[in-house]
Tab-separated table of C-alpha atoms in Angstrom:
chain	number	residue	atom	x	y	z
Y	1	MET	CA	56.570	35.654	-58.703
Y	2	PRO	CA	53.099	34.613	-57.762
Y	3	VAL	CA	50.205	34.847	-60.169
Y	4	ASN	CA	47.361	36.756	-59.168
Y	5	SER	CA	44.268	34.871	-60.505
Y	6	THR	CA	41.805	37.546	-59.778
Y	7	ARG	CA	40.808	39.311	-62.805
Y	8	LYS	CA	40.852	42.993	-63.264
Y	9	GLY	CA	37.763	44.622	-62.198
Y	10	GLN	CA	36.616	41.800	-60.002
Y	11	ALA	CA	36.869	42.298	-56.443
Y	12	SER	CA	38.278	39.485	-54.711
Y	13	LYS	CA	35.948	37.531	-52.148
Y	14	PRO	CA	36.950	37.402	-48.732
Y	15	PRO	CA	37.758	33.970	-47.600
Y	16	SER	CA	34.665	31.987	-46.307
Y	17	GLN	CA	34.074	32.218	-42.425
Y	18	PRO	CA	33.595	28.860	-40.598
Y	19	THR	CA	29.959	28.090	-39.982
Y	20	LYS	CA	28.861	28.473	-36.465
Y	21	PRO	CA	27.392	25.420	-35.313
Y	22	ALA	CA	23.569	25.755	-34.376
Y	23	PRO	CA	23.063	25.964	-30.607
Y	24	ALA	CA	22.095	22.482	-29.165
Y	25	LYS	CA	18.322	22.401	-27.867
Y	26	THR	CA	18.340	21.668	-24.253
Y	27	SER	CA	15.384	20.460	-22.235
Y	28	ARG	CA	14.157	22.968	-19.519
Y	29	LYS	CA	13.007	20.841	-16.785
Y	30	ARG	CA	10.768	22.979	-14.337
Y	31	LYS	CA	11.329	22.732	-10.866
Y	32	MET	CA	8.275	22.007	-8.761
Y	33	GLU	CA	7.446	24.550	-6.148
Y	34	PRO	CA	7.290	23.098	-2.758
Y	35	GLY	CA	3.660	21.890	-1.950
Y	36	ALA	CA	2.531	22.007	-5.424
Y	37	GLN	CA	0.114	19.402	-6.609
Y	38	LYS	CA	1.231	16.426	-8.433
Y	39	TYR	CA	-0.751	14.950	-11.325
Y	40	TYR	CA	-0.461	11.371	-12.569
Y	41	ALA	CA	-1.172	10.618	-16.235
Y	42	VAL	CA	-2.207	7.216	-17.392
Y	43	ARG	CA	-2.182	7.016	-21.066
Y	44	ALA	CA	-2.977	3.530	-21.406
Y	45	GLY	CA	-4.448	1.205	-18.832
Y	46	VAL	CA	-7.413	0.198	-16.830
Y	47	ASN	CA	-8.607	3.761	-16.359
Y	48	PRO	CA	-6.741	6.336	-18.737
Y	49	GLY	CA	-6.861	9.670	-17.397
Y	50	VAL	CA	-5.253	12.288	-15.222
Y	51	TYR	CA	-5.374	11.915	-11.193
Y	52	LEU	CA	-4.216	13.789	-8.363
Y	53	THR	CA	-2.967	10.834	-6.526
Y	54	TRP	CA	-1.821	7.220	-8.121
Y	55	PRO	CA	-4.303	4.747	-6.091
Y	56	GLU	CA	-7.119	6.533	-7.570
Y	57	SER	CA	-6.126	5.710	-11.158
Y	58	GLY	CA	-6.607	2.045	-10.410
Y	59	GLU	CA	-3.353	0.909	-12.022
Y	60	GLU	CA	-1.291	-1.436	-9.546
Y	61	ARG	CA	2.402	-0.746	-8.779
Y	62	TYR	CA	4.374	-3.053	-6.652
Y	63	TYR	CA	7.421	-2.136	-4.789
Y	64	ALA	CA	9.858	-4.868	-3.826
Y	65	VAL	CA	12.098	-4.330	-0.788
Y	66	ALA	CA	14.936	-6.925	-1.060
Y	67	ILE	CA	16.951	-5.672	1.734
Y	68	GLY	CA	15.431	-3.412	4.517
Y	69	ARG	CA	13.710	-3.240	7.683
Y	70	GLU	CA	10.677	-5.187	6.542
Y	71	PRO	CA	11.566	-6.973	3.154
Y	72	GLY	CA	8.618	-8.093	0.973
Y	73	VAL	CA	6.539	-6.756	-1.801
Y	74	TYR	CA	4.143	-3.550	-1.253
Y	75	THR	CA	1.644	-2.093	-3.403
Y	76	ASP	CA	1.900	1.452	-2.159
Y	77	TRP	CA	4.839	3.719	-1.663
Y	78	ASP	CA	4.026	5.307	1.705
Y	79	THR	CA	4.102	1.651	3.222
Y	80	ALA	CA	7.033	0.488	1.268
Y	81	SER	CA	9.245	3.677	2.324
Y	82	LEU	CA	8.494	3.052	5.793
Y	83	ALA	CA	10.133	-0.642	5.333
Y	84	ILE	CA	13.421	1.358	4.240
Y	85	LYS	CA	13.434	4.278	6.163
Y	86	GLY	CA	16.556	4.566	8.066
Y	87	TRP	CA	18.119	1.362	7.006
Y	88	LYS	CA	21.622	1.388	5.746
Y	89	GLY	CA	22.065	0.103	2.371
Y	90	PRO	CA	18.508	-0.786	1.378
Y	91	LYS	CA	17.763	-2.561	-2.112
Y	92	TYR	CA	14.403	-2.051	-3.571
Y	93	LYS	CA	12.728	-1.200	-6.747
Y	94	ARG	CA	9.132	-0.603	-8.378
Y	95	PHE	CA	7.657	-3.061	-10.939
Y	96	ASP	CA	4.686	-3.270	-12.832
Y	97	THR	CA	3.740	-6.875	-11.949
Y	98	ARG	CA	3.976	-8.771	-8.665
Y	99	GLU	CA	5.486	-11.541	-10.414
Y	100	ASP	CA	8.644	-9.350	-11.443
Y	101	ALA	CA	8.796	-7.762	-7.880
Y	102	GLU	CA	8.898	-11.377	-6.359
Y	103	ASN	CA	11.623	-12.204	-8.796
Y	104	TYR	CA	13.740	-9.075	-7.781
Y	105	ILE	CA	13.531	-10.313	-4.310
Y	106	ARG	CA	14.562	-13.823	-4.968
Y	107	ALA	CA	17.560	-12.548	-7.023
Y	108	HIS	CA	18.798	-9.710	-4.444
Y	109	GLY	CA	17.033	-10.476	-1.226
Y	110	ASP	CA	18.708	-12.031	1.864
Y	111	ALA	CA	17.501	-14.961	3.999
Y	112	ALA	CA	14.626	-12.731	5.735
Y	113	ALA	CA	13.588	-11.528	2.384
Y	114	GLN	CA	13.289	-14.951	0.745
Y	115	ALA	CA	11.137	-15.879	3.814
Y	116	THR	CA	8.484	-13.292	2.949
Y	117	LEU	CA	7.666	-15.054	-0.196
Y	118	GLY	CA	6.941	-18.655	0.949
Y	119	LYS	CA	5.274	-20.906	-1.739
Y	120	ASN	CA	4.585	-19.630	-4.937
Y	121	GLY	CA	5.516	-16.000	-3.838
Y	122	ASP	CA	2.875	-15.668	-1.268
Y	123	GLU	CA	3.608	-15.489	2.376
Y	124	PRO	CA	4.932	-18.391	4.220
Y	125	PRO	CA	2.772	-20.937	6.102
Y	126	ALA	CA	2.346	-20.688	9.680
Y	127	LYS	CA	3.791	-23.172	12.159
Y	128	LYS	CA	1.770	-26.446	12.513
Y	129	SER	CA	-1.064	-26.294	15.126
Y	130	LYS	CA	-4.524	-28.194	15.759
Y	131	LYS	CA	-6.676	-26.284	13.207
Y	132	THR	CA	-6.081	-25.962	9.631
Y	133	THR	CA	-7.959	-23.649	7.299
Y	134	ALA	CA	-6.862	-23.053	3.918
Y	135	THR	CA	-6.580	-19.696	2.178
Y	136	GLU	CA	-4.552	-18.514	-0.612
Y	137	GLY	CA	-3.233	-22.001	-1.308
Y	138	LEU	CA	-1.699	-21.832	2.297
Y	139	GLN	CA	-2.338	-23.491	5.458
Y	140	VAL	CA	-3.545	-20.833	8.271
Y	141	LEU	CA	-3.139	-22.983	11.322
Y	142	ASP	CA	-4.878	-22.279	14.677
Y	143	GLU	CA	-6.262	-23.604	17.738
Y	144	PRO	CA	-10.135	-24.788	17.379
Y	145	ASP	CA	-11.299	-21.997	19.452
Y	146	VAL	CA	-10.082	-19.084	17.403
Y	147	ILE	CA	-12.632	-17.153	15.465
Y	148	HIS	CA	-11.575	-16.177	11.649
Y	149	VAL	CA	-12.881	-12.811	10.473
Y	150	TYR	CA	-12.354	-11.019	7.341
Y	151	THR	CA	-12.130	-7.309	7.115
Y	152	ASP	CA	-12.061	-4.660	4.130
Y	153	GLY	CA	-12.507	-1.243	3.246
Y	154	SER	CA	-13.284	0.429	-0.190
Y	155	SER	CA	-13.443	4.016	-1.360
Y	156	LEU	CA	-14.839	4.738	-4.712
Y	157	SER	CA	-12.953	7.508	-6.472
Y	158	ASN	CA	-10.612	7.457	-3.645
Y	159	GLY	CA	-8.432	10.667	-3.112
Y	160	ARG	CA	-10.810	12.648	-5.387
Y	161	ALA	CA	-13.370	15.096	-4.399
Y	162	GLY	CA	-16.680	13.324	-3.692
Y	163	ALA	CA	-15.186	10.152	-2.754
Y	164	VAL	CA	-17.241	7.765	-0.721
Y	165	ALA	CA	-15.766	4.836	1.388
Y	166	GLY	CA	-17.386	1.755	3.107
Y	167	VAL	CA	-16.532	-0.768	5.535
Y	168	GLY	CA	-16.977	-4.526	5.232
Y	169	VAL	CA	-16.647	-7.393	7.790
Y	170	TRP	CA	-17.242	-11.018	6.984
Y	171	PHE	CA	-17.696	-13.720	9.825
Y	172	GLY	CA	-19.516	-16.096	7.560
Y	173	GLU	CA	-22.313	-16.630	5.082
Y	174	GLY	CA	-25.500	-15.278	6.907
Y	175	ASP	CA	-23.639	-14.261	10.143
Y	176	LYS	CA	-25.796	-11.568	11.954
Y	177	ARG	CA	-22.317	-10.137	13.033
Y	178	ASN	CA	-21.297	-9.314	9.319
Y	179	VAL	CA	-20.943	-5.536	8.804
Y	180	SER	CA	-21.665	-3.443	5.584
Y	181	GLU	CA	-21.718	0.262	6.339
Y	182	ARG	CA	-20.809	3.729	5.229
Y	183	LEU	CA	-17.532	4.982	6.606
Y	184	GLN	CA	-18.226	7.908	8.854
Y	185	GLY	CA	-16.488	11.247	9.053
Y	186	GLU	CA	-13.856	12.576	6.907
Y	187	PRO	CA	-11.719	11.962	4.679
Y	188	GLN	CA	-13.305	9.148	2.928
Y	189	THR	CA	-10.418	7.147	2.091
Y	190	ASN	CA	-9.524	3.559	1.564
Y	191	GLN	CA	-7.048	3.458	4.353
Y	192	ARG	CA	-9.519	4.907	7.070
Y	193	ALA	CA	-12.163	2.138	5.769
Y	194	GLU	CA	-9.763	-0.573	6.045
Y	195	LEU	CA	-8.713	0.644	9.559
Y	196	THR	CA	-12.458	1.065	10.541
Y	197	ALA	CA	-13.225	-2.664	9.358
Y	198	VAL	CA	-10.727	-3.906	11.823
Y	199	LEU	CA	-11.981	-1.773	14.637
Y	200	ARG	CA	-15.477	-3.031	13.850
Y	201	ALA	CA	-14.249	-6.744	13.937
Y	202	LEU	CA	-12.888	-6.250	17.390
Y	203	GLU	CA	-16.191	-4.656	18.729
Y	204	LYS	CA	-18.086	-7.669	17.445
Y	205	VAL	CA	-16.235	-10.754	19.241
Y	206	PRO	CA	-16.059	-10.803	23.192
Y	207	LEU	CA	-12.987	-9.582	24.952
Y	208	ASP	CA	-12.170	-13.017	26.033
Y	209	GLN	CA	-12.858	-14.645	22.750
Y	210	LYS	CA	-9.511	-15.402	20.506
Y	211	ILE	CA	-9.742	-14.094	17.128
Y	212	ARG	CA	-7.655	-13.772	13.947
Y	213	ILE	CA	-8.412	-11.147	11.429
Y	214	PHE	CA	-7.815	-11.584	7.825
Y	215	SER	CA	-6.876	-8.317	5.973
Y	216	ASP	CA	-5.530	-7.613	2.377
Y	217	SER	CA	-4.088	-4.085	3.870
Y	218	LYS	CA	-0.414	-4.430	5.009
Y	219	TYR	CA	-1.020	-0.709	6.028
Y	220	SER	CA	-3.398	-1.544	8.587
Y	221	ILE	CA	-1.835	-4.508	10.019
Y	222	SER	CA	1.379	-2.742	10.248
Y	223	CYS	CA	-0.149	0.554	11.762
Y	224	VAL	CA	-1.517	-1.369	14.807
Y	225	ASP	CA	0.816	-4.414	15.310
Y	226	GLU	CA	4.165	-2.698	14.683
Y	227	TRP	CA	4.512	1.026	13.717
Y	228	SER	CA	2.185	2.241	16.555
Y	229	VAL	CA	5.011	1.176	19.189
Y	230	ASN	CA	7.305	4.150	17.938
Y	231	TRP	CA	4.597	6.401	17.128
Y	232	GLN	CA	3.467	6.436	20.722
Y	233	LYS	CA	6.863	7.066	21.932
Y	234	ASN	CA	7.196	9.965	19.527
Y	235	ASN	CA	4.008	11.582	20.502
Y	236	TRP	CA	2.268	10.335	17.237
Y	237	MET	CA	4.835	12.281	15.137
Y	238	THR	CA	6.815	11.072	12.156
Y	239	ALA	CA	9.575	12.630	10.004
Y	240	ASN	CA	6.774	14.047	7.671
Y	241	GLY	CA	4.279	15.382	10.321
Y	242	PRO	CA	1.627	13.966	12.477
Y	243	VAL	CA	0.508	10.313	12.146
Y	244	LYS	CA	-2.453	9.819	9.580
Y	245	ASN	CA	-5.636	8.176	10.702
Y	246	ARG	CA	-4.373	8.370	14.375
Y	247	ASP	CA	-7.970	8.592	15.659
Y	248	ILE	CA	-8.924	5.099	14.399
Y	249	ILE	CA	-5.736	3.550	15.081
Y	250	GLU	CA	-5.690	4.700	18.786
Y	251	ALA	CA	-9.418	3.336	18.994
Y	252	ILE	CA	-8.161	-0.128	17.674
Y	253	LEU	CA	-5.374	0.133	20.225
Y	254	ALA	CA	-7.495	0.637	23.135
Y	255	LYS	CA	-9.812	-2.219	22.062
Y	256	ILE	CA	-6.936	-4.591	22.103
Y	257	GLN	CA	-5.813	-3.378	25.463
Y	258	GLU	CA	-9.309	-4.088	26.729
Y	259	ARG	CA	-8.936	-7.556	25.409
Y	260	ILE	CA	-5.610	-8.120	27.047
Y	261	GLU	CA	-6.990	-6.932	30.402
Y	262	ALA	CA	-10.193	-8.952	30.117
Y	263	GLY	CA	-8.940	-12.257	28.897
Y	264	GLY	CA	-5.197	-12.147	28.211
Y	265	THR	CA	-5.768	-12.535	24.342
Y	266	LYS	CA	-4.620	-10.300	21.436
Y	267	PRO	CA	-5.901	-10.628	18.066
Y	268	LEU	CA	-3.725	-12.696	15.479
Y	269	TRP	CA	-3.218	-11.215	11.984
Y	270	ARG	CA	-3.037	-12.660	8.457
Y	271	TRP	CA	-2.431	-10.765	5.360
Y	272	VAL	CA	-3.984	-11.988	2.196
Y	273	LYS	CA	-3.788	-11.009	-1.320
Y	274	GLY	CA	-6.551	-8.598	-2.295
Y	275	HIS	CA	-9.078	-9.371	-5.024
Y	276	SER	CA	-8.015	-13.206	-5.378
Y	277	ASP	CA	-9.760	-16.284	-4.877
Y	278	THR	CA	-10.152	-16.106	-1.128
Y	279	ALA	CA	-13.745	-16.447	-0.359
Y	280	GLY	CA	-13.783	-14.525	2.869
Y	281	ASN	CA	-11.779	-11.502	1.231
Y	282	ILE	CA	-14.226	-11.497	-1.609
Y	283	ALA	CA	-17.108	-11.326	0.756
Y	284	ALA	CA	-15.560	-8.572	2.849
Y	285	ASP	CA	-14.826	-6.713	-0.336
Y	286	GLU	CA	-18.299	-6.941	-1.628
Y	287	LEU	CA	-19.655	-5.878	1.964
Y	288	ALA	CA	-17.295	-2.882	1.816
Y	289	VAL	CA	-18.467	-1.799	-1.681
Y	290	ARG	CA	-22.181	-1.993	-0.824
Y	291	GLY	CA	-21.410	0.141	2.308
Y	292	ALA	CA	-19.734	2.737	0.059
Y	293	LYS	CA	-22.858	2.870	-1.905
Y	294	ARG	CA	-25.070	3.442	0.950
Y	295	ARG	CA	-26.296	7.150	1.889
Y	296	ALA	CA	-24.279	8.671	4.853
């Protein structure tokens, strides 16, 4: 017979209940309302703070497109996204340094992507011709009668209220055709200043004169020399809405058409790395910054 160990007069304790596990803490991620303003926080960097757009923070990002419509290294997502849009199986990634972006292309890019890097990760050299001019450690080869001009745009506090932009065009030291002026109209953005600088360069050169424009804005070159073809076919509309800066782009295209009809020449283009040791680019940038500081 089982022995009852409970003493008389002492109530037996109910068996202990298993302890319920505490509910796990879950992170509640708020969904952003469509059209809501995004904010970009820089805790440590060149200019710590909170910004409405990434470019105004002054922190550089690099987007490596190893496989896509236009492989290469880009410094803004808007341009990089166009290089992969509609491409089946694109391969791309964001990096904090250009070196890492270029290494990604070397590791994952096809022959077309590799060709964009050229020597030491910069653009590949052009084909041989009669005239040789050095820039970025490369050889820019043109006929003797091709005028070289550097263009740049600058927007102080780009993307923020009260931003002011300037236009810079450099033909040479002390050249009377050099331009340093405040960007007219709104908005006062870097892209509009870059495009306006290209327009000013074309306005300064006779229609029958061959010209090569050096710019550190892949956006400006692509707008005029590539993307505008489809934009015109699509009535200046993209999947995200109307084409930005259409007015300046159309003005540039009209000026190019004048040149073709007058002398059969189209401007030649050359991208150069911004804020590098290229004298012409440095001079154009200084003219643009000076222009931004002028009174409207």
